[in-house]
């Protein structure tokens, strides 16, 4: 059990760090959002694997489902924002967004 | 799964990234099923791998010229370097850290998933409904504003 848990935590940490590194180096807005999604995947894997290892799988499952619902709402709002940003600035480059005035 | 997630970040084409993210969600759902969590697995596959991928592809189709964002040259080698370095550190340190995590004092769960969700996490469900409503209203507000501009 502990060995399996180790592997899951290992991969969850790898996902979170991959997402964070992507957030730091990428410039495309949609790409940045994909990085946030990857971080979320790491967190949900960590939640469920810990619940599985400690014998609390049902609570962990309920938390993961809550997270998925929040994620859908977040994705819909963020993608609508991205489309609006694209309509305004005709670009998805975050450097160009930083130069916007007014 | 980690490979597909990393591919989703590293690939230059946005559409390929979205598909890689969907495959990674699918594999995560299969892992959930293997961990005796069928409800979470079903949600992950149907909602995250299905609905969110559709939303991503729709957005990418709407902003097709946004593909042309020039990434910095630094990103091409910094990202893999950071990731590989972390994997090495992770492999060396994680086992020792996990041994130090104290056991949580929680009793064993009883009942079915439905009982835990409806009786134990009732407030979460109310929060979920509020979040869905907030999402719907925010999308409505954002698109209504866009229409007025046109």
Coordinates of N, CA and C in Angstrom, one line a residue:
Chain A
X1 N 0.8 -1.2 0.0 CA 0.0 0.0 0.0 C 0.9 1.3 0.0
X2 N 1.9 1.3 0.9 CA 2.7 2.4 1.1 C 3.5 2.7 -0.2
X3 N 4.0 1.6 -0.8 CA 4.8 1.8 -2.1 C 3.9 2.3 -3.2
X4 N 2.7 1.9 -3.3 CA 1.8 2.4 -4.3 C 1.5 3.9 -4.1
X5 N 1.3 4.2 -2.8 CA 1.1 5.6 -2.4 C 2.2 6.5 -2.8
X6 N 3.5 5.9 -2.6 CA 4.7 6.7 -2.9 C 4.7 7.0 -4.4
X7 N 4.3 6.1 -5.2 CA 4.3 6.3 -6.7 C 3.3 7.4 -7.1
X8 N 2.1 7.3 -6.5 CA 1.1 8.3 -6.8 C 1.5 9.7 -6.4
X9 N 2.0 9.8 -5.1 CA 2.5 11.1 -4.7 C 3.6 11.6 -5.5
X10 N 4.5 10.7 -5.9 CA 5.6 11.1 -6.8 C 5.1 11.7 -8.1
X11 N 4.1 11.0 -8.7 CA 3.6 11.5 -10.0 C 2.8 12.8 -9.8
X12 N 2.1 12.9 -8.7 CA 1.3 14.1 -8.4 C 2.2 15.3 -8.3
X13 N 3.3 15.1 -7.6 CA 4.3 16.2 -7.4 C 4.9 16.6 -8.8
X14 N 5.2 15.6 -9.6 CA 5.7 15.8 -10.9 C 4.7 16.7 -11.7
X15 N 3.4 16.3 -11.7 CA 2.4 17.1 -12.4 C 2.3 18.5 -12.0
X16 N 2.3 18.7 -10.6 CA 2.2 20.1 -10.1 C 3.4 20.9 -10.5
X17 N 4.6 20.3 -10.4 CA 5.8 21.1 -10.8 C 5.9 21.4 -12.3
X18 N 5.4 20.4 -13.1 CA 5.4 20.6 -14.6 C 4.4 21.8 -14.9
X19 N 3.3 21.8 -14.2 CA 2.3 22.9 -14.4 C 2.9 24.3 -14.0
X20 N 3.6 24.3 -12.8 CA 4.2 25.5 -12.3 C 5.3 26.0 -13.3
X21 N 6.1 25.1 -13.7 CA 7.2 25.5 -14.6 C 6.6 26.0 -15.9
X22 N 5.6 25.4 -16.4 CA 4.9 25.9 -17.6 C 4.3 27.2 -17.4
X23 N 3.7 27.5 -16.3 CA 3.2 28.8 -16.0 C 4.3 29.9 -16.0
X24 N 5.5 29.5 -15.6 CA 6.5 30.5 -15.5 C 7.1 30.8 -16.9
X25 N 7.2 29.8 -17.8 CA 7.9 30.0 -19.1 C 7.0 30.3 -20.3
X26 N 5.7 29.9 -20.2 CA 4.9 30.1 -21.4 C 4.3 31.5 -21.5
X27 N 3.9 31.8 -22.7 CA 3.4 33.2 -23.0 C 2.0 33.2 -23.6
X28 N 1.5 32.0 -24.1 CA 0.2 32.0 -24.7 C -0.9 31.8 -23.6
X29 N -1.9 32.6 -23.6 CA -2.9 32.5 -22.6 C -3.6 31.1 -22.4
X30 N -3.9 30.5 -23.6 CA -4.5 29.2 -23.5 C -3.5 28.2 -23.0
X31 N -2.3 28.3 -23.3 CA -1.2 27.4 -22.8 C -1.1 27.5 -21.3
X32 N -1.2 28.8 -20.8 CA -1.1 29.0 -19.4 C -2.3 28.3 -18.7
X33 N -3.4 28.4 -19.3 CA -4.6 27.7 -18.7 C -4.5 26.2 -18.7
X34 N -3.9 25.7 -19.8 CA -3.6 24.2 -19.8 C -2.7 23.8 -18.6
X35 N -1.7 24.7 -18.4 CA -0.8 24.5 -17.2 C -1.6 24.4 -15.9
X36 N -2.5 25.3 -15.7 CA -3.4 25.3 -14.5 C -4.1 24.0 -14.4
X37 N -4.7 23.6 -15.6 CA -5.4 22.3 -15.6 C -4.5 21.1 -15.1
X38 N -3.2 21.1 -15.6 CA -2.3 20.1 -15.2 C -2.0 20.1 -13.7
X39 N -1.9 21.3 -13.1 CA -1.7 21.4 -11.7 C -2.9 20.8 -11.0
X40 N -4.1 21.1 -11.5 CA -5.3 20.6 -10.9 C -5.4 19.1 -10.9
X41 N -4.9 18.5 -12.1 CA -4.9 17.0 -12.2 C -4.0 16.4 -11.1
X42 N -2.8 17.1 -10.9 CA -1.9 16.6 -9.9 C -2.5 16.6 -8.5
X43 N -3.3 17.7 -8.2 CA -3.9 17.8 -6.9 C -5.0 16.8 -6.7
X44 N -5.8 16.5 -7.8 CA -6.9 15.5 -7.6 C -6.3 14.1 -7.5
X45 N -5.2 13.9 -8.2 CA -4.5 12.6 -8.0 C -4.0 12.4 -6.6
X46 N -3.4 13.4 -6.0 CA -2.9 13.4 -4.7 C -4.0 13.1 -3.7
X47 N -5.1 13.9 -3.8 CA -6.3 13.7 -2.9 C -6.8 12.3 -2.9
X48 N -7.0 11.7 -4.1 CA -7.6 10.4 -4.2 C -6.7 9.3 -3.8
X49 N -5.4 9.5 -4.1 CA -4.4 8.4 -3.7 C -4.2 8.4 -2.2
X50 N -4.2 9.6 -1.6 CA -4.1 9.6 -0.1 C -5.3 9.0 0.5
X51 N -6.5 9.4 0.0 CA -7.7 8.7 0.5 C -7.7 7.2 0.4
X52 N -7.2 6.8 -0.7 CA -7.1 5.3 -1.0 C -6.1 4.7 0.0
X53 N -5.0 5.3 0.2 CA -3.9 4.7 1.1 C -4.4 4.7 2.5
X54 N -5.1 5.8 2.9 CA -5.5 5.9 4.4 C -6.9 5.3 4.7
X55 N -7.5 4.7 3.7 CA -8.8 4.1 3.9 C -10.0 5.1 4.0
X56 N -9.8 6.2 3.4 CA -10.9 7.2 3.4 C -11.3 7.5 1.9
X57 N -11.5 6.5 1.1 CA -11.7 6.7 -0.3 C -13.0 7.5 -0.6
X58 N -14.0 7.2 0.2 CA -15.3 7.9 -0.1 C -15.3 9.4 0.1
X59 N -14.7 9.8 1.2 CA -14.6 11.3 1.4 C -13.7 11.9 0.3
X60 N -12.6 11.2 0.0 CA -11.7 11.7 -1.1 C -12.4 11.8 -2.4
X61 N -13.3 10.8 -2.7 CA -14.1 10.8 -3.9 C -15.0 12.0 -3.9
X62 N -15.7 12.3 -2.8 CA -16.6 13.4 -2.7 C -15.9 14.7 -3.0
X63 N -14.6 14.8 -2.4 CA -13.9 16.1 -2.6 C -13.4 16.2 -4.0
X64 N -13.0 15.1 -4.7 CA -12.6 15.2 -6.1 C -13.8 15.6 -7.0
X65 N -14.9 15.1 -6.7 CA -16.1 15.4 -7.5 C -16.4 16.9 -7.3
X66 N -16.3 17.4 -6.1 CA -16.5 18.9 -5.9 C -15.5 19.7 -6.7
X67 N -14.2 19.2 -6.6 CA -13.2 19.9 -7.4 C -13.5 19.9 -8.9
X68 N -14.0 18.7 -9.4 CA -14.3 18.7 -10.9 C -15.4 19.7 -11.2
X69 N -16.4 19.8 -10.4 CA -17.5 20.7 -10.7 C -17.0 22.1 -10.7
X70 N -16.1 22.5 -9.7 CA -15.5 23.8 -9.7 C -14.7 24.1 -10.9
X71 N -13.9 23.0 -11.3 CA -13.0 23.1 -12.5 C -13.8 23.5 -13.7
X72 N -15.0 22.8 -13.9 CA -15.8 23.1 -15.1 C -16.2 24.5 -15.1
X73 N -16.7 25.0 -14.0 CA -17.1 26.4 -13.9 C -16.0 27.3 -14.2
X74 N -14.8 27.0 -13.6 CA -13.6 27.8 -13.8 C -13.2 27.9 -15.3
X75 N -13.2 26.7 -15.9 CA -12.8 26.6 -17.3 C -13.7 27.4 -18.2
X76 N -15.1 27.3 -18.0 CA -16.0 28.0 -18.8 C -15.8 29.6 -18.6
X77 N -15.6 30.0 -17.4 CA -15.4 31.5 -17.2 C -14.1 31.9 -17.8
X78 N -13.0 31.1 -17.6 CA -11.7 31.6 -18.0 C -11.6 31.6 -19.5
X79 N -12.3 30.6 -20.2 CA -12.2 30.6 -21.7 C -13.0 31.7 -22.2
X80 N -14.2 32.0 -21.6 CA -14.9 33.2 -22.0 C -14.1 34.5 -21.9
X81 N -13.4 34.6 -20.8 CA -12.5 35.7 -20.6 C -11.4 35.8 -21.7
X82 N -10.8 34.6 -22.0 CA -9.8 34.6 -23.0 C -10.3 35.0 -24.4
X83 N -11.5 34.6 -24.7 CA -12.1 35.0 -26.0 C -12.3 36.5 -26.0
X84 N -12.8 37.1 -24.9 CA -13.0 38.5 -24.8 C -11.7 39.3 -24.9
X85 N -10.7 38.7 -24.2 CA -9.3 39.3 -24.3 C -8.8 39.3 -25.8
X86 N -9.1 38.2 -26.5 CA -8.7 38.1 -27.9 C -9.4 39.1 -28.7
X87 N -10.7 39.3 -28.5 CA -11.5 40.3 -29.2 C -11.0 41.7 -29.0
X88 N -10.5 42.0 -27.8 CA -10.0 43.3 -27.5 C -8.6 43.6 -28.1
X89 N -7.7 42.6 -27.8 CA -6.3 42.9 -28.2 C -5.9 42.2 -29.4
X90 N -6.7 41.3 -30.0 CA -6.3 40.5 -31.2 C -5.1 39.7 -31.0
X91 N -4.8 39.3 -29.8 CA -3.6 38.5 -29.5 C -3.8 37.7 -28.2
X92 N -3.1 36.6 -28.1 CA -3.1 35.9 -26.8 C -1.8 36.0 -26.1
X93 N -1.0 36.9 -26.6 CA 0.4 37.0 -26.0 C 0.3 37.8 -24.7
X94 N 0.8 37.3 -23.6 CA 0.6 38.0 -22.3 C 1.5 39.2 -22.2
X95 N 2.6 39.3 -23.0 CA 3.4 40.5 -23.0 C 2.6 41.7 -23.6
X96 N 1.9 41.4 -24.7 CA 1.1 42.4 -25.3 C 0.0 42.9 -24.3
X97 N -0.6 42.0 -23.5 CA -1.6 42.4 -22.5 C -1.0 43.3 -21.5
X98 N 0.3 43.1 -21.1 CA 0.9 43.9 -20.1 C 1.1 45.3 -20.6
X99 N 1.1 45.5 -21.9 CA 1.4 46.9 -22.5 C 0.1 47.7 -22.7
X100 N -1.1 47.0 -22.5 CA -2.4 47.7 -22.7 C -2.5 48.9 -21.7
X101 N -3.1 50.0 -22.2 CA -3.3 51.2 -21.4 C -4.7 51.5 -21.3
X102 N -5.2 52.1 -20.2 CA -6.6 52.5 -20.1 C -7.5 51.4 -20.0
Chain B
X1 N 0.6 9.0 -18.0 CA -0.3 10.1 -17.8 C 0.5 11.4 -17.6
X2 N 1.6 11.3 -16.9 CA 2.5 12.4 -16.7 C 3.1 12.8 -18.0
X3 N 3.4 11.8 -18.8 CA 4.0 12.1 -20.1 C 3.1 12.9 -21.0
X4 N 1.8 12.5 -21.0 CA 0.8 13.3 -21.8 C 0.6 14.7 -21.3
X5 N 0.6 14.8 -19.9 CA 0.5 16.1 -19.3 C 1.6 17.0 -19.7
X6 N 2.8 16.5 -19.7 CA 4.0 17.3 -20.0 C 3.9 17.6 -21.5
X7 N 3.5 16.7 -22.3 CA 3.3 16.9 -23.8 C 2.3 18.1 -24.0
X8 N 1.2 18.1 -23.2 CA 0.2 19.1 -23.3 C 0.8 20.5 -23.1
X9 N 1.8 20.6 -22.2 CA 2.5 21.9 -21.9 C 3.5 22.2 -23.0
X10 N 4.3 21.1 -23.4 CA 5.4 21.4 -24.2 C 5.1 21.5 -25.7
X11 N 4.0 20.9 -26.2 CA 3.7 20.9 -27.6 C 3.4 22.4 -28.1
X12 N 3.8 22.7 -29.3 CA 3.6 24.1 -29.7 C 2.2 24.3 -30.3
X13 N 1.7 23.3 -30.9 CA 0.3 23.4 -31.5 C -0.7 23.3 -30.4
X14 N -1.6 24.3 -30.3 CA -2.6 24.3 -29.2 C -3.6 23.2 -29.3
X15 N -4.0 22.8 -30.5 CA -4.9 21.7 -30.7 C -4.3 20.4 -30.2
X16 N -3.1 20.2 -30.6 CA -2.4 19.0 -30.1 C -2.3 19.0 -28.6
X17 N -2.1 20.1 -28.0 CA -2.0 20.3 -26.5 C -3.3 19.9 -25.9
X18 N -4.4 20.4 -26.5 CA -5.7 20.1 -25.9 C -6.0 18.6 -26.0
X19 N -5.6 17.9 -27.1 CA -5.9 16.5 -27.2 C -5.0 15.7 -26.2
X20 N -3.8 16.2 -26.1 CA -2.9 15.5 -25.1 C -3.5 15.6 -23.7
X21 N -4.0 16.8 -23.4 CA -4.7 17.0 -22.1 C -5.9 16.1 -21.9
X22 N -6.6 15.9 -23.0 CA -7.8 15.0 -22.9 C -7.3 13.5 -22.6
X23 N -6.3 13.1 -23.3 CA -5.7 11.7 -23.1 C -5.3 11.6 -21.7
X24 N -4.6 12.6 -21.2 CA -4.1 12.5 -19.8 C -5.3 12.4 -18.8
X25 N -6.4 13.2 -19.1 CA -7.6 13.1 -18.2 C -8.2 11.7 -18.3
X26 N -8.2 11.1 -19.5 CA -8.7 9.8 -19.7 C -7.9 8.8 -18.8
X27 N -6.6 8.9 -18.9 CA -5.7 8.0 -18.1 C -5.9 8.2 -16.6
X28 N -6.1 9.5 -16.2 CA -6.4 9.8 -14.8 C -7.7 9.1 -14.3
X29 N -8.7 9.2 -15.2 CA -10.0 8.5 -14.9 C -9.8 7.0 -14.7
X30 N -9.0 6.4 -15.6 CA -8.7 5.0 -15.5 C -8.0 4.6 -14.1
X31 N -7.1 5.5 -13.7 CA -6.4 5.4 -12.4 C -7.4 5.4 -11.3
X32 N -8.4 6.4 -11.4 CA -9.4 6.5 -10.4 C -10.2 5.3 -10.3
X33 N -10.6 4.7 -11.4 CA -11.4 3.4 -11.4 C -10.6 2.3 -10.7
X34 N -9.3 2.3 -11.0 CA -8.4 1.3 -10.3 C -8.3 1.5 -8.8
X35 N -8.5 2.7 -8.4 CA -8.4 3.0 -6.9 C -9.8 2.9 -6.3
X36 N -10.7 2.1 -6.9 CA -12.0 1.9 -6.3 C -12.8 3.2 -6.1
X37 N -12.7 4.1 -7.1 CA -13.4 5.4 -7.0 C -14.2 5.5 -8.3
X38 N -15.2 4.7 -8.5 CA -15.9 4.7 -9.9 C -16.6 6.1 -10.2
X39 N -17.2 6.7 -9.1 CA -17.9 8.0 -9.4 C -16.9 9.1 -9.9
X40 N -15.8 9.2 -9.1 CA -14.8 10.2 -9.5 C -14.2 9.9 -10.9
X41 N -14.0 8.6 -11.2 CA -13.5 8.2 -12.5 C -14.5 8.5 -13.6
X42 N -15.8 8.3 -13.4 CA -16.8 8.6 -14.4 C -16.9 10.1 -14.6
X43 N -16.8 10.9 -13.5 CA -16.9 12.3 -13.7 C -15.6 12.8 -14.4
X44 N -14.5 12.3 -14.1 CA -13.2 12.7 -14.7 C -13.3 12.4 -16.2
X45 N -13.8 11.2 -16.6 CA -13.7 10.9 -18.0 C -14.8 11.7 -18.8
X46 N -16.0 11.7 -18.2 CA -17.1 12.4 -19.0 C -17.0 13.9 -19.0
X47 N -16.7 14.5 -17.8 CA -16.7 15.9 -17.7 C -15.3 16.5 -18.2
X48 N -14.3 16.0 -17.5 CA -13.0 16.7 -17.8 C -12.5 16.3 -19.2
X49 N -12.5 14.9 -19.5 CA -11.9 14.5 -20.8 C -12.9 14.9 -21.9
X50 N -14.2 15.0 -21.6 CA -15.1 15.3 -22.7 C -15.5 16.7 -22.8
X51 N -16.2 17.3 -21.8 CA -16.7 18.6 -21.8 C -15.6 19.7 -21.9
X52 N -14.6 19.6 -21.0 CA -13.6 20.6 -21.0 C -12.7 20.6 -22.3
X53 N -12.5 19.4 -22.8 CA -11.8 19.3 -24.1 C -12.6 20.0 -25.2
X54 N -13.9 19.8 -25.2 CA -14.7 20.4 -26.2 C -14.6 21.9 -26.1
X55 N -14.7 22.4 -24.8 CA -14.6 23.9 -24.6 C -13.2 24.4 -25.1
X56 N -12.2 23.7 -24.8 CA -10.8 24.1 -25.2 C -10.8 24.2 -26.7
X57 N -11.2 23.1 -27.4 CA -11.1 23.1 -28.9 C -12.0 24.2 -29.5
X58 N -13.2 24.4 -28.9 CA -14.0 25.5 -29.4 C -13.3 26.9 -29.3
X59 N -12.7 27.1 -28.1 CA -11.9 28.4 -27.9 C -10.8 28.5 -28.9
X60 N -10.1 27.4 -29.1 CA -8.9 27.4 -30.0 C -9.4 27.7 -31.5
X61 N -10.6 27.1 -31.8 CA -11.1 27.4 -33.1 C -11.5 28.9 -33.3
X62 N -12.1 29.5 -32.2 CA -12.5 30.9 -32.2 C -11.3 31.8 -32.3
X63 N -10.2 31.5 -31.7 CA -9.0 32.4 -31.7 C -7.9 31.8 -32.5
X64 N -8.2 31.3 -33.7 CA -7.3 30.6 -34.5 C -6.0 31.4 -34.8
X65 N -6.1 32.7 -34.8 CA -4.8 33.5 -35.1 C -4.0 33.6 -33.8
X66 N -4.5 33.3 -32.7 CA -3.8 33.3 -31.4 C -2.6 32.3 -31.4
X67 N -2.6 31.4 -32.3 CA -1.6 30.4 -32.4 C -0.2 31.0 -32.6
X68 N -0.2 32.2 -33.1 CA 1.1 32.8 -33.5 C 1.9 33.5 -32.4
X69 N 1.5 33.2 -31.2 CA 2.3 33.8 -30.1 C 3.7 33.2 -30.1
X70 N 4.7 34.0 -30.1 CA 6.1 33.5 -30.2 C 6.6 33.2 -28.7
X71 N 6.9 32.0 -28.5 CA 7.4 31.6 -27.1 C 8.9 32.0 -27.1
X72 N 9.3 32.3 -25.9 CA 10.7 32.7 -25.8 C 11.6 31.4 -26.0
X73 N 12.8 31.7 -26.5 CA 13.7 30.5 -26.8 C 14.1 29.9 -25.5
X74 N 14.1 30.6 -24.5 CA 14.5 30.1 -23.2 C 13.6 28.9 -22.8
X75 N 12.3 29.1 -23.1 CA 11.3 28.2 -22.7 C 11.5 26.8 -23.2
X76 N 12.1 26.7 -24.4 CA 12.3 25.5 -25.1 C 13.2 24.5 -24.3
X77 N 14.2 25.1 -23.6 CA 15.1 24.2 -22.9 C 15.0 24.3 -21.4
X78 N 14.4 25.5 -20.9 CA 14.3 25.6 -19.4 C 13.3 24.7 -18.9
X79 N 12.1 24.6 -19.6 CA 11.0 23.7 -19.1 C 11.4 22.3 -18.9
X80 N 12.0 21.6 -20.0 CA 12.4 20.2 -19.8 C 13.5 20.1 -18.7
X81 N 14.4 21.1 -18.7 CA 15.5 21.0 -17.7 C 15.0 21.0 -16.3
X82 N 14.1 22.0 -16.0 CA 13.5 22.1 -14.7 C 12.7 20.8 -14.3
X83 N 12.0 20.3 -15.3 CA 11.2 19.1 -15.0 C 12.0 17.9 -14.7
X84 N 13.1 17.7 -15.5 CA 13.9 16.5 -15.2 C 14.7 16.7 -13.9
X85 N 15.1 17.9 -13.6 CA 15.8 18.2 -12.3 C 14.9 17.9 -11.2
X86 N 13.6 18.3 -11.3 CA 12.7 18.0 -10.2 C 12.4 16.5 -10.0
X87 N 12.3 15.8 -11.2 CA 12.0 14.4 -11.1 C 13.1 13.7 -10.3
X88 N 14.4 14.1 -10.6 CA 15.5 13.5 -9.9 C 15.4 13.8 -8.4
X89 N 15.2 15.1 -8.1 CA 15.1 15.5 -6.6 C 13.9 14.7 -6.0
X90 N 12.8 14.7 -6.7 CA 11.6 14.0 -6.2 C 11.9 12.5 -5.9
X91 N 12.6 11.8 -6.8 CA 12.9 10.4 -6.6 C 13.8 10.2 -5.3
X92 N 14.7 11.2 -5.1 CA 15.6 11.0 -4.0 C 15.0 11.4 -2.7
X93 N 14.1 12.4 -2.7 CA 13.7 13.0 -1.4 C 12.3 12.5 -0.9
X94 N 11.4 12.2 -1.9 CA 10.0 11.9 -1.6 C 9.8 10.8 -0.6
X95 N 10.6 9.7 -0.8 CA 10.3 8.5 0.1 C 10.6 8.9 1.6
X96 N 11.7 9.6 1.8 CA 12.0 10.1 3.1 C 11.0 11.0 3.7
X97 N 10.4 11.9 2.9 CA 9.4 12.8 3.4 C 8.1 12.1 3.7
X98 N 7.8 11.1 2.9 CA 6.5 10.4 3.1 C 6.5 9.7 4.5
X99 N 7.7 9.2 4.9 CA 7.8 8.5 6.1 C 7.6 9.4 7.3
X100 N 7.7 10.7 7.1 CA 7.6 11.6 8.2 C 6.1 12.1 8.4
X101 N 5.3 11.8 7.4 CA 3.9 12.3 7.5 C 3.2 11.5 8.6
X102 N 2.7 12.3 9.6 CA 2.0 11.6 10.7 C 0.6 11.0 10.2
X103 N 0.3 9.9 10.8 CA -1.0 9.2 10.5 C -2.2 10.1 11.0
X104 N -3.1 10.3 10.1 CA -4.3 11.1 10.5 C -5.2 10.3 11.4
X105 N -5.7 11.0 12.4 CA -6.6 10.3 13.4 C -8.0 10.3 12.9
X106 N -8.3 9.5 11.9 CA -9.7 9.5 11.4 C -10.2 8.0 11.5
X107 N -11.5 7.9 11.8 CA -12.1 6.6 11.9 C -12.3 6.0 10.5
X108 N -12.5 4.7 10.5 CA -12.8 4.1 9.2 C -14.2 4.5 8.7
X109 N -14.3 4.6 7.4 CA -15.6 5.1 6.8 C -16.6 4.0 6.8
X110 N -17.8 4.3 7.0 CA -18.9 3.3 6.9 C -19.9 3.8 5.9
X111 N -20.7 2.9 5.4 CA -21.8 3.3 4.5 C -21.4 3.4 3.1
X112 N -22.3 3.9 2.2 CA -22.0 4.0 0.8 C -21.5 5.4 0.4
X113 N -21.1 5.5 -0.8 CA -20.7 6.8 -1.3 C -21.8 7.9 -1.2
X114 N -23.0 7.4 -1.5 CA -24.1 8.4 -1.5 C -24.3 8.9 -0.1
X115 N -24.2 8.1 0.9 CA -24.4 8.6 2.3 C -23.3 9.6 2.7
X116 N -22.1 9.2 2.3 CA -20.9 10.1 2.6 C -21.2 11.5 2.0
X117 N -21.6 11.4 0.7 CA -21.7 12.7 -0.1 C -22.9 13.5 0.4
X118 N -24.0 12.9 0.7 CA -25.2 13.6 1.0 C -25.3 14.0 2.5
X119 N -24.8 13.1 3.4 CA -24.8 13.4 4.8 C -23.5 14.1 5.3
X120 N -22.4 13.6 4.8 CA -21.1 14.1 5.4 C -20.7 15.4 4.7
X121 N -21.0 15.6 3.4 CA -20.5 16.7 2.7 C -21.6 17.6 2.1
X122 N -22.7 17.8 2.9 CA -23.8 18.5 2.4 C -23.5 19.9 2.0
X123 N -22.6 20.6 2.8 CA -22.3 22.0 2.5 C -21.5 22.0 1.2
X124 N -20.7 21.0 0.9 CA -20.0 21.0 -0.4 C -21.0 21.0 -1.6
X125 N -22.1 20.3 -1.4 CA -23.1 20.3 -2.5 C -23.7 21.6 -2.7
X126 N -24.0 22.3 -1.6 CA -24.6 23.7 -1.7 C -23.6 24.6 -2.4
X127 N -22.3 24.4 -2.0 CA -21.2 25.2 -2.7 C -21.1 24.9 -4.1
X128 N -21.3 23.6 -4.5 CA -21.2 23.3 -5.9 C -22.3 24.0 -6.7
X129 N -23.5 24.0 -6.2 CA -24.6 24.6 -6.9 C -24.3 26.1 -7.1
X130 N -23.8 26.7 -6.0 CA -23.5 28.1 -6.0 C -22.4 28.4 -7.1
X131 N -21.4 27.5 -7.1 CA -20.3 27.7 -8.1 C -20.8 27.6 -9.5
X132 N -21.7 26.6 -9.8 CA -22.2 26.4 -11.1 C -23.0 27.6 -11.5
X133 N -23.8 28.1 -10.6 CA -24.6 29.3 -10.9 C -23.7 30.5 -11.2
X134 N -22.7 30.7 -10.4 CA -21.7 31.8 -10.6 C -21.1 31.7 -11.9
X135 N -20.7 30.4 -12.3 CA -20.1 30.2 -13.6 C -21.0 30.6 -14.8
X136 N -22.3 30.2 -14.7 CA -23.3 30.5 -15.7 C -23.4 32.0 -15.9
X137 N -23.6 32.7 -14.7 CA -23.9 34.1 -14.8 C -22.6 34.8 -15.3
X138 N -21.4 34.4 -14.9 CA -20.2 35.1 -15.4 C -20.1 34.9 -16.9
X139 N -20.3 33.7 -17.4 CA -20.2 33.5 -18.9 C -21.3 34.4 -19.6
X140 N -22.5 34.4 -19.0 CA -23.5 35.2 -19.6 C -23.1 36.7 -19.7
X141 N -22.6 37.2 -18.5 CA -22.2 38.6 -18.4 C -21.1 38.9 -19.4
X142 N -20.1 38.0 -19.5 CA -19.0 38.2 -20.4 C -19.4 38.3 -21.9
X143 N -20.3 37.4 -22.3 CA -20.7 37.4 -23.7 C -21.7 38.5 -24.0
X144 N -22.5 38.9 -23.1 CA -23.4 40.0 -23.3 C -22.6 41.3 -23.6
X145 N -21.6 41.5 -22.8 CA -20.7 42.6 -22.9 C -20.1 42.6 -24.3
X146 N -19.6 41.4 -24.7 CA -19.0 41.3 -26.0 C -19.9 41.7 -27.2
X147 N -21.2 41.3 -27.1 CA -22.2 41.6 -28.1 C -22.4 43.1 -28.2
X148 N -22.4 43.8 -27.1 CA -22.6 45.2 -27.1 C -21.5 46.0 -27.9
X149 N -20.3 45.5 -27.7 CA -19.2 46.1 -28.4 C -19.4 46.0 -29.9
X150 N -19.9 44.9 -30.4 CA -20.1 44.7 -31.8 C -21.2 45.6 -32.4

